[in-house]
Amino acid sequence: MGMRTSWAGLACALPLVLWAPPALAQTDAQKAAFAAIDPLFESFMEERHAPGLVYGVVVDGKLAYVRSLGVQDTKTNAPVNRDTVFRIASMSKNFTALAALKLRDEGKLSLDAPAETIIPELKGLKYPTTDSPKITVRDLLNHVGGFVTDDPWGDRQLPMSEAEFSRFMAAGVPFSRAPGMAFEYSNYGYALAGRVVTNVSGANYADYIEGAFLKPLGMASTGYDLAKAPAGRLAVGYRWEDGRWVEEPALGPGAFGAMGGLMTSASDYARYMAWELAAWPPRDGAEDGILKRSSVREIVRGQNFAGVVTRADRSNPDDCDRARTYGMGTIAFADCVLGPHFTHSGGLPGYGSNVLMLPERGVGVFAFSNLTYAPVSVTVRAATVSLVKSGAFPVRTTPVSPALQSMAATVQRIYASGDVLSARDALAMNMLLDRDAARRNADIAALKGKLGACRAADPIVADNAMSTVLSFPCDKGVLQARVILAPTAKPSMQTLEFRIAP
């Protein structure tokens, strides 16, 4: 489920306040960027014979763009809109992982505890080797429990009752490999994670997630039981077969819903995306009472076996290899186009979905369809690439630390004087041991002969408080200085390297 495409906080009555930069009206460039992604989803609808589709873009805490296509029910021809409810399948795993982290933060759960200490039915589990470690809660969340990948089978287990699930666990399951040896996507493992949430919280996982996340976030149309979907707003699931749409049977609710049973609307899910993206960047300020920002950021921390998704077209300069690892209920990627991002797909009989978030830009793109295993992730990624390449959604700037700001003036003084010893107190103890003052001063003299005098540094851009590359406009070019501060209480430079900018 969801990997089929190439791979006692805030009271519910309180208003939710999300962090976001000051709201700005959409620019013409942003409007054009949104319009440019429409043909991508229109082509998807036509090529895949999807009955209905809704897609949207969240920017800086708001649903900045949303569009719906097709119908939610082929019998009534009721059109899809932003409030139509879709199953999002394995995108549900994110909520299960967040629930486990919330219980961890409350001191009720250890992620490194053997799962059998929380789920008694696992105590009789027969491990594949005598040296196999006991499966931990973290193993379940990271898909390294040693269970076989089970998308086709797992999808059909959504109706399994809690009592049936207890009997199933007690009977034991075969292992694909010893725990902790490799990433292997397991819906069964996330069903077990759901049971962990149930047993630790004292409430069924679905009820706990509703109270801990859905209600505080105002997601009134979101839940695990299709029978409770808002009247007239449920997207009926279909498969395209023999040139026509065939309705799929509704599945669930049940014990396996923790791995893929959630239903939601575009309006609701955008609230969740805005909340999750609001965990970036790290900053001072009050928490929202739902879950600590640091814990939300933990879901994208790759915690198992990294891999590489190779580029599809090596002749395309905009294509690139992608580093990939699984965090908790989400897949963390990094590549040359999107930079750091995280994503997850969802697939069930009758439904296909995907979300992709760019935390450094405060942007997320999602799409839901009521077509069996609709591979919409490819289109979501293409749309996200289009938005990034438009230039209308830049990476957020990081405030420059006072230490780096003051060091820029020090570096300018060193260059102007031609003598590193003019700022001896700003040099860490390694600097003159690594390269002595005479040689450093000779380097500066050579640069001054080519560049002439230099003025104050351009505005500093840095992604951390301790290092940057400074740019100084000069008489005959631009001087660049790579600066890395030392881990000393008083700011000092452990690295200072000059060069002429290309």
Coordinates of N, CA, C and O in Angstrom, one line a residue, residues 180-256:
G180 N 16.2 -5.7 11.6 CA 17.3 -4.7 11.6 C 18.3 -4.9 10.5 O 19.3 -4.2 10.5
M181 N 18.0 -5.8 9.5 CA 19.0 -6.0 8.4 C 18.8 -5.2 7.2 O 19.7 -5.0 6.4
A182 N 17.6 -4.8 6.9 CA 17.3 -4.0 5.7 C 15.9 -3.4 5.8 O 15.0 -3.8 6.6
F183 N 15.7 -2.4 5.0 CA 14.4 -1.8 4.9 C 13.5 -2.7 4.0 O 13.9 -3.2 3.0
E184 N 12.3 -3.0 4.5 CA 11.3 -3.8 3.8 C 9.9 -3.3 4.2 O 9.5 -3.5 5.4
Y185 N 9.2 -2.7 3.3 CA 8.0 -2.0 3.6 C 6.9 -3.0 4.0 O 6.6 -4.0 3.4
S186 N 6.4 -2.7 5.2 CA 5.5 -3.7 5.8 C 4.2 -3.1 6.4 O 4.2 -2.3 7.4
N187 N 3.1 -3.3 5.7 CA 1.8 -2.9 6.2 C 1.5 -3.6 7.6 O 0.9 -3.0 8.5
Y188 N 1.8 -4.9 7.6 CA 1.6 -5.6 8.9 C 2.4 -4.9 10.0 O 1.8 -4.8 11.2
G189 N 3.6 -4.5 9.8 CA 4.4 -3.8 10.8 C 3.7 -2.5 11.3 O 3.7 -2.2 12.5
Y190 N 3.0 -1.8 10.4 CA 2.3 -0.6 10.8 C 1.0 -0.9 11.5 O 0.5 -0.1 12.3
A191 N 0.4 -2.0 11.1 CA -0.8 -2.5 11.9 C -0.4 -2.8 13.3 O -1.1 -2.4 14.3
L192 N 0.8 -3.4 13.5 CA 1.4 -3.6 14.9 C 1.6 -2.3 15.6 O 1.4 -2.1 16.8
A193 N 2.1 -1.3 14.8 CA 2.4 0.0 15.4 C 1.0 0.6 15.9 O 1.0 1.3 16.9
G194 N 0.0 0.4 15.1 CA -1.4 0.8 15.6 C -1.8 0.2 16.9 O -2.4 0.8 17.8
R195 N -1.5 -1.1 17.0 CA -1.8 -1.8 18.3 C -0.9 -1.3 19.4 O -1.4 -1.2 20.6
V196 N 0.3 -0.9 19.1 CA 1.1 -0.2 20.2 C 0.4 1.0 20.7 O 0.3 1.3 21.9
V197 N -0.1 1.9 19.7 CA -0.8 3.1 20.1 C -2.0 2.8 20.9 O -2.3 3.4 22.0
T198 N -2.8 1.7 20.5 CA -4.0 1.3 21.2 C -3.6 0.9 22.7 O -4.3 1.4 23.6
N199 N -2.7 0.0 22.8 CA -2.4 -0.5 24.1 C -1.8 0.5 25.1 O -2.0 0.5 26.3
V200 N -0.9 1.4 24.5 CA -0.3 2.4 25.4 C -1.2 3.5 25.8 O -1.2 3.9 26.9
S201 N -2.1 3.9 24.8 CA -3.0 5.0 25.1 C -4.2 4.6 25.9 O -4.9 5.5 26.5
G202 N -4.6 3.3 25.8 CA -5.8 2.9 26.4 C -7.0 3.2 25.6 O -8.2 2.9 26.0
A203 N -6.9 3.7 24.4 CA -8.0 3.9 23.5 C -7.6 3.3 22.1 O -6.4 3.2 21.8
N204 N -8.6 2.9 21.3 CA -8.3 2.4 20.0 C -7.5 3.5 19.2 O -7.8 4.7 19.4
Y205 N -6.5 3.0 18.4 CA -5.7 3.9 17.7 C -6.4 5.0 17.0 O -6.0 6.2 16.9
A206 N -7.6 4.6 16.4 CA -8.3 5.6 15.6 C -8.9 6.7 16.5 O -8.9 7.9 16.1
D207 N -9.4 6.3 17.6 CA -10.0 7.3 18.6 C -8.9 8.1 19.1 O -9.1 9.4 19.3
Y208 N -7.7 7.5 19.4 CA -6.6 8.3 20.0 C -6.1 9.4 18.9 O -5.9 10.6 19.3
I209 N -6.0 9.0 17.7 CA -5.5 9.9 16.7 C -6.5 11.0 16.4 O -6.2 12.2 16.2
E210 N -7.8 10.6 16.5 CA -8.9 11.6 16.3 C -8.8 12.7 17.4 O -8.8 13.9 17.2
G211 N -8.6 12.3 18.7 CA -8.6 13.2 19.8 C -7.3 14.0 19.8 O -7.3 15.2 20.2
A212 N -6.2 13.3 19.5 CA -4.8 14.0 19.6 C -4.5 14.9 18.4 O -3.8 15.9 18.6
F213 N -5.0 14.6 17.2 CA -4.6 15.3 16.1 C -5.8 15.9 15.2 O -5.8 17.1 14.9
L214 N -6.7 15.0 14.9 CA -7.8 15.4 13.9 C -8.6 16.6 14.5 O -8.9 17.6 13.8
K215 N -9.1 16.4 15.7 CA -10.0 17.5 16.3 C -9.2 18.7 16.6 O -9.7 19.8 16.2
P216 N -8.0 18.7 17.2 CA -7.3 20.0 17.4 C -7.0 20.7 16.1 O -6.9 21.9 16.0
L217 N -6.8 19.9 15.0 CA -6.5 20.5 13.7 C -7.7 21.0 12.9 O -7.6 21.5 11.8
G218 N -8.9 20.7 13.5 CA -10.1 21.1 12.8 C -10.4 20.2 11.6 O -11.1 20.7 10.7
M219 N -10.0 19.0 11.6 CA -10.2 18.1 10.5 C -11.5 17.3 10.7 O -11.5 16.1 10.9
A220 N -12.6 18.0 10.6 CA -13.9 17.4 10.9 C -14.4 16.4 10.0 O -15.3 15.5 10.3
S221 N -13.9 16.4 8.7 CA -14.3 15.4 7.7 C -13.4 14.2 7.6 O -13.5 13.4 6.6
T222 N -12.5 14.1 8.5 CA -11.4 13.1 8.4 C -11.6 12.0 9.5 O -12.0 12.3 10.6
G223 N -11.4 10.7 9.1 CA -11.6 9.6 10.0 C -11.3 8.3 9.4 O -10.8 8.2 8.2
Y224 N -11.6 7.2 10.1 CA -11.2 5.9 9.6 C -12.4 5.0 9.1 O -12.2 4.0 8.6
D225 N -13.6 5.5 9.4 CA -14.8 4.7 9.1 C -15.6 5.3 7.9 O -16.2 6.3 8.1
L226 N -15.5 4.6 6.7 CA -16.2 5.2 5.6 C -17.7 5.4 5.8 O -18.3 6.2 5.2
A227 N -18.3 4.5 6.7 CA -19.7 4.7 7.0 C -20.0 6.0 7.6 O -21.2 6.4 7.6
K228 N -19.0 6.6 8.2 CA -19.2 7.9 8.9 C -18.8 9.1 8.0 O -18.7 10.2 8.5
A229 N -18.5 8.9 6.7 CA -18.2 9.9 5.9 C -19.3 10.9 5.7 O -20.5 10.5 5.8
P230 N -19.0 12.2 5.6 CA -20.1 13.2 5.4 C -21.0 12.8 4.3 O -20.6 12.4 3.2
A231 N -22.3 13.0 4.5 CA -23.3 12.6 3.5 C -23.1 13.3 2.2 O -22.9 14.5 2.1
G232 N -23.1 12.5 1.1 CA -23.0 13.0 -0.2 C -21.6 13.5 -0.6 O -21.5 14.2 -1.7
R233 N -20.6 13.3 0.2 CA -19.3 13.8 -0.1 C -18.2 12.7 -0.2 O -17.0 13.1 -0.4
L234 N -18.6 11.5 -0.2 CA -17.6 10.4 -0.3 C -17.3 10.1 -1.8 O -18.2 9.9 -2.6
A235 N -16.0 10.1 -2.1 CA -15.6 9.7 -3.4 C -15.6 8.1 -3.5 O -14.9 7.5 -2.7
V236 N -16.5 7.6 -4.3 CA -16.6 6.2 -4.5 C -15.4 5.7 -5.2 O -15.0 6.3 -6.2
G237 N -14.8 4.6 -4.8 CA -13.6 4.0 -5.4 C -13.9 3.1 -6.6 O -14.8 2.3 -6.6
Y238 N -13.1 3.3 -7.7 CA -13.3 2.5 -8.9 C -12.0 2.0 -9.4 O -10.9 2.5 -9.1
R239 N -12.1 0.9 -10.2 CA -11.0 0.5 -11.0 C -11.5 0.6 -12.5 O -12.7 0.5 -12.8
W240 N -10.5 0.8 -13.4 CA -10.8 0.9 -14.8 C -10.5 -0.5 -15.4 O -9.4 -1.0 -15.4
E241 N -11.6 -1.1 -15.9 CA -11.5 -2.5 -16.3 C -12.4 -2.7 -17.6 O -13.6 -2.3 -17.5
D242 N -11.8 -3.3 -18.6 CA -12.5 -3.5 -19.9 C -13.2 -2.3 -20.4 O -14.4 -2.4 -20.8
G243 N -12.5 -1.2 -20.3 CA -13.1 0.0 -20.9 C -14.2 0.7 -20.1 O -14.9 1.5 -20.6
R244 N -14.3 0.3 -18.8 CA -15.4 1.0 -18.0 C -14.9 1.0 -16.5 O -14.0 0.3 -16.1
W245 N -15.6 1.8 -15.8 CA -15.3 1.9 -14.3 C -16.1 0.9 -13.6 O -17.4 0.8 -13.8
V246 N -15.4 0.2 -12.7 CA -16.1 -0.9 -11.9 C -15.9 -0.5 -10.5 O -14.8 -0.2 -10.0
E247 N -17.0 -0.4 -9.7 CA -16.9 0.0 -8.3 C -16.2 -1.0 -7.5 O -16.5 -2.2 -7.6
E248 N -15.3 -0.5 -6.6 CA -14.5 -1.4 -5.7 C -15.3 -1.5 -4.4 O -16.0 -0.6 -4.0
P249 N -15.2 -2.7 -3.7 CA -15.9 -2.8 -2.4 C -15.2 -1.9 -1.4 O -14.0 -1.8 -1.4
A250 N -16.0 -1.3 -0.5 CA -15.5 -0.5 0.6 C -14.8 -1.4 1.6 O -15.4 -2.5 1.9
L251 N -13.7 -1.0 2.1 CA -12.9 -1.8 3.1 C -12.8 -1.1 4.4 O -12.6 0.1 4.5
G252 N -12.9 -1.9 5.5 CA -12.7 -1.4 6.8 C -14.0 -0.9 7.4 O -15.0 -1.1 6.8
P253 N -13.9 -0.3 8.6 CA -12.7 -0.1 9.4 C -12.2 -1.3 10.1 O -13.0 -2.3 10.2
G254 N -11.0 -1.3 10.6 CA -10.5 -2.5 11.3 C -9.1 -2.2 11.8 O -8.6 -1.1 11.8
A255 N -8.4 -3.3 12.3 CA -7.1 -3.1 13.0 C -6.0 -2.6 12.0 O -5.1 -2.0 12.4
F256 N -6.2 -3.0 10.7 CA -5.2 -2.6 9.8 C -5.3 -1.1 9.3 O -4.5 -0.6 8.5

